[in-house]
Amino acid sequence: MNKKKLLGIVGSYRKTGNTEIVVKAVGEKMGDDWELSLIRLPKLKILPCKGCYVCMLPDIKCNLKDDVEWIMERMSEADAIIFGAPNYHFGPVGIIKMLADRALQSLDFQEKYKKIKTAVALTLGMEDYRCYADTVLQAQIRALRLDVVSLDCFYGTHPGEVELINDLDAKSQKMADSLKSDKEVDYSAPDRCPRCMSDLFRLHKDGLECVICRAVAKHKDGALEFIYFHPQFTEEGKNEHSNWGLNKKNEYEEIKDQVKAVQKKYSGGNWLLPEGNE
Ligand SMILES: Cc1cc2nc3c(=O)[nH]c(=O)nc-3n(C[C@H](O)[C@H](O)[C@H](O)COP(=O)(O)O)c2cc1C
């Protein structure tokens, strides 16, 4: 029998570190019908996005020579994905942002990606320094248009410590269940946005606004009561945003002379570079 493919993406450089262990623990809980393949993200070459928007044009591929197209293809072949990354200085480790910055390139894969259930695991030293890392990690993975179905935090500082905390078994089982379930995901938690899992909110005239998807909630009896969901995060909203990006690209031709004049005014400068780095 052909096994289903679980792709484990490990955002930590540390071998057999906590992130790798969590990803493998989820892999084990998936059962015998599933086969886990692993990618260590920091081993890949991921260049900075040049902001040229070329990848948004039909039939044109990004011209950066690196491993991003390769990992996007591997993701598109998966039946489910477990994405793990450590918290580095209050946010997800930088390689996650490097990949998320290339998310426009994933538009070619979006029809497949939106059907790939993805669990997101943050590893971290301590709750007091979780800060914005878990919310941002899952938001950046969503930016790739994968279907994020669960998010959890796994604590441990030294490599391997995550298993000593005693909740690895239960949490990894829950993640595996979320990946295998056919049911609509219920993100309900008293302190999170039910639509995008964020727990980051800014003040809004009617209450609190989710910083990721702009849903608005009132704070009532120790929980959040949501009163508005902005259309921006619906499937239609996301497509509108992609079209907006494409129109921006087309608009360039019309205002090219004006912006080139601005660029000329601000060109030059005393740029510093290490020796040999031209
Ligand atoms: C450079 C660096 C920064 C870190 N910053 C944080 C932090 O801000 N908050 C936190 O809770 N843990 C922080 N940690 C701890 C790691 O998130 C934790 O050890 C994690 O389990 C590492 O996963 P790994 O073993 O897969 O590399 C940091 C670790 C390093 C090396």
XYZ file of N, CA and C and ligand atoms in Angstrom, residues 10-21 40 85-91 122-131 133 154-162, ligand 1:
151
model
N 11.969 21.464 9.290
C 12.613 21.798 10.562
C 13.344 23.133 10.400
N 12.905 24.133 11.143
C 13.475 25.476 10.998
C 14.708 25.719 11.841
N 15.185 24.686 12.552
C 16.362 24.875 13.407
C 17.588 24.228 12.792
N 18.706 24.902 12.982
C 19.975 24.353 12.514
C 20.432 23.200 13.408
N 19.987 23.210 14.691
C 20.514 22.230 15.661
C 20.060 20.811 15.340
N 21.048 19.923 15.181
C 20.733 18.511 14.905
C 20.124 17.866 16.135
N 19.104 17.053 15.914
C 18.327 16.433 17.005
C 18.029 17.429 18.134
N 17.735 18.649 17.722
C 17.290 19.666 18.673
C 15.801 19.497 18.943
N 15.252 20.396 19.708
C 13.848 20.279 20.120
C 12.886 20.307 18.937
N 13.189 21.152 17.954
C 12.282 21.271 16.805
C 12.227 19.963 16.016
N 13.416 19.415 15.762
C 13.478 18.138 15.028
C 12.722 17.051 15.804
N 12.896 17.052 17.122
C 12.244 16.022 17.952
C 10.722 16.169 17.890
N 15.613 20.179 6.442
C 16.138 21.145 7.414
C 16.292 22.489 6.698
N 9.649 25.407 14.141
C 10.707 26.418 14.159
C 10.905 26.920 15.582
N 12.151 27.238 15.929
C 12.379 27.781 17.276
C 12.114 29.281 17.361
N 11.865 29.714 18.574
C 11.760 31.136 18.880
C 13.182 31.673 19.053
N 13.550 32.658 18.251
C 14.837 33.336 18.425
C 14.540 34.808 18.681
N 14.869 35.260 19.849
C 14.679 36.676 20.193
C 13.265 37.168 19.927
N 12.330 36.527 20.553
C 10.914 36.932 20.613
C 10.085 36.584 19.379
N 10.725 36.212 18.293
C 9.974 35.889 17.067
C 10.485 34.596 16.469
N 5.931 25.738 17.461
C 6.992 26.647 17.900
C 7.725 25.988 19.065
N 9.056 25.938 18.997
C 9.829 25.494 20.162
C 10.414 26.738 20.818
N 10.506 26.702 22.131
C 10.959 27.907 22.834
C 11.440 27.566 24.238
N 12.241 28.473 24.763
C 12.808 28.248 26.085
C 11.780 28.434 27.185
N 11.055 29.532 27.133
C 10.097 29.762 28.224
C 8.938 30.658 27.808
N 7.814 30.410 28.459
C 6.585 31.135 28.165
C 6.769 32.658 28.301
N 7.549 33.069 29.298
C 7.746 34.513 29.522
C 8.371 35.213 28.321
N 9.070 34.448 27.469
C 9.703 35.037 26.286
C 9.079 34.510 24.988
N 7.829 34.079 25.085
C 7.138 33.631 23.850
C 6.890 34.834 22.952
N 6.457 35.941 23.527
C 6.231 37.205 22.821
C 5.324 37.004 21.594
N 6.111 35.229 18.846
C 6.669 34.200 17.957
C 5.652 33.210 17.394
N 6.052 24.266 22.229
C 6.752 23.165 22.890
C 7.966 23.746 23.610
N 8.035 23.530 24.919
C 9.046 24.213 25.734
C 10.267 23.340 25.996
N 11.426 23.997 25.991
C 12.689 23.303 26.249
C 13.815 24.159 25.717
N 14.904 24.250 26.461
C 16.024 25.087 26.005
C 17.133 24.211 25.428
N 17.610 23.253 26.211
C 18.683 22.387 25.722
C 18.117 21.403 24.701
N 18.939 21.023 23.704
C 18.426 20.081 22.707
C 17.991 18.778 23.379
N 16.770 18.375 23.174
C 16.234 17.149 23.779
C 15.365 17.435 24.984
N 15.510 18.614 25.563
C 14.776 18.938 26.800
C 13.265 18.884 26.592
N 12.845 19.103 25.358
C 11.403 19.141 25.064
C 10.682 17.864 25.511
C 19.743 32.900 19.577
C 18.630 32.333 20.417
C 17.572 33.127 20.798
C 16.529 32.610 21.560
N 15.481 33.421 21.898
C 14.451 32.908 22.605
C 13.327 33.732 22.954
O 13.261 34.913 22.625
N 12.319 33.180 23.649
C 12.340 31.863 24.057
O 11.405 31.434 24.718
N 13.386 31.056 23.722
C 14.433 31.542 23.012
N 15.485 30.728 22.657
C 15.445 29.295 23.035
C 15.045 28.388 21.871
O 13.843 28.821 21.279
C 14.869 26.970 22.392
O 16.077 26.520 22.933
C 14.389 25.994 21.336
O 14.014 24.812 21.970
C 15.467 25.700 20.310
O 15.033 24.700 19.426
P 16.083 23.704 18.734
O 16.638 22.832 19.831
O 15.318 22.976 17.719
O 17.149 24.569 18.116
C 16.546 31.236 21.933
C 17.619 30.436 21.537
C 18.670 30.965 20.789
C 19.810 30.075 20.374
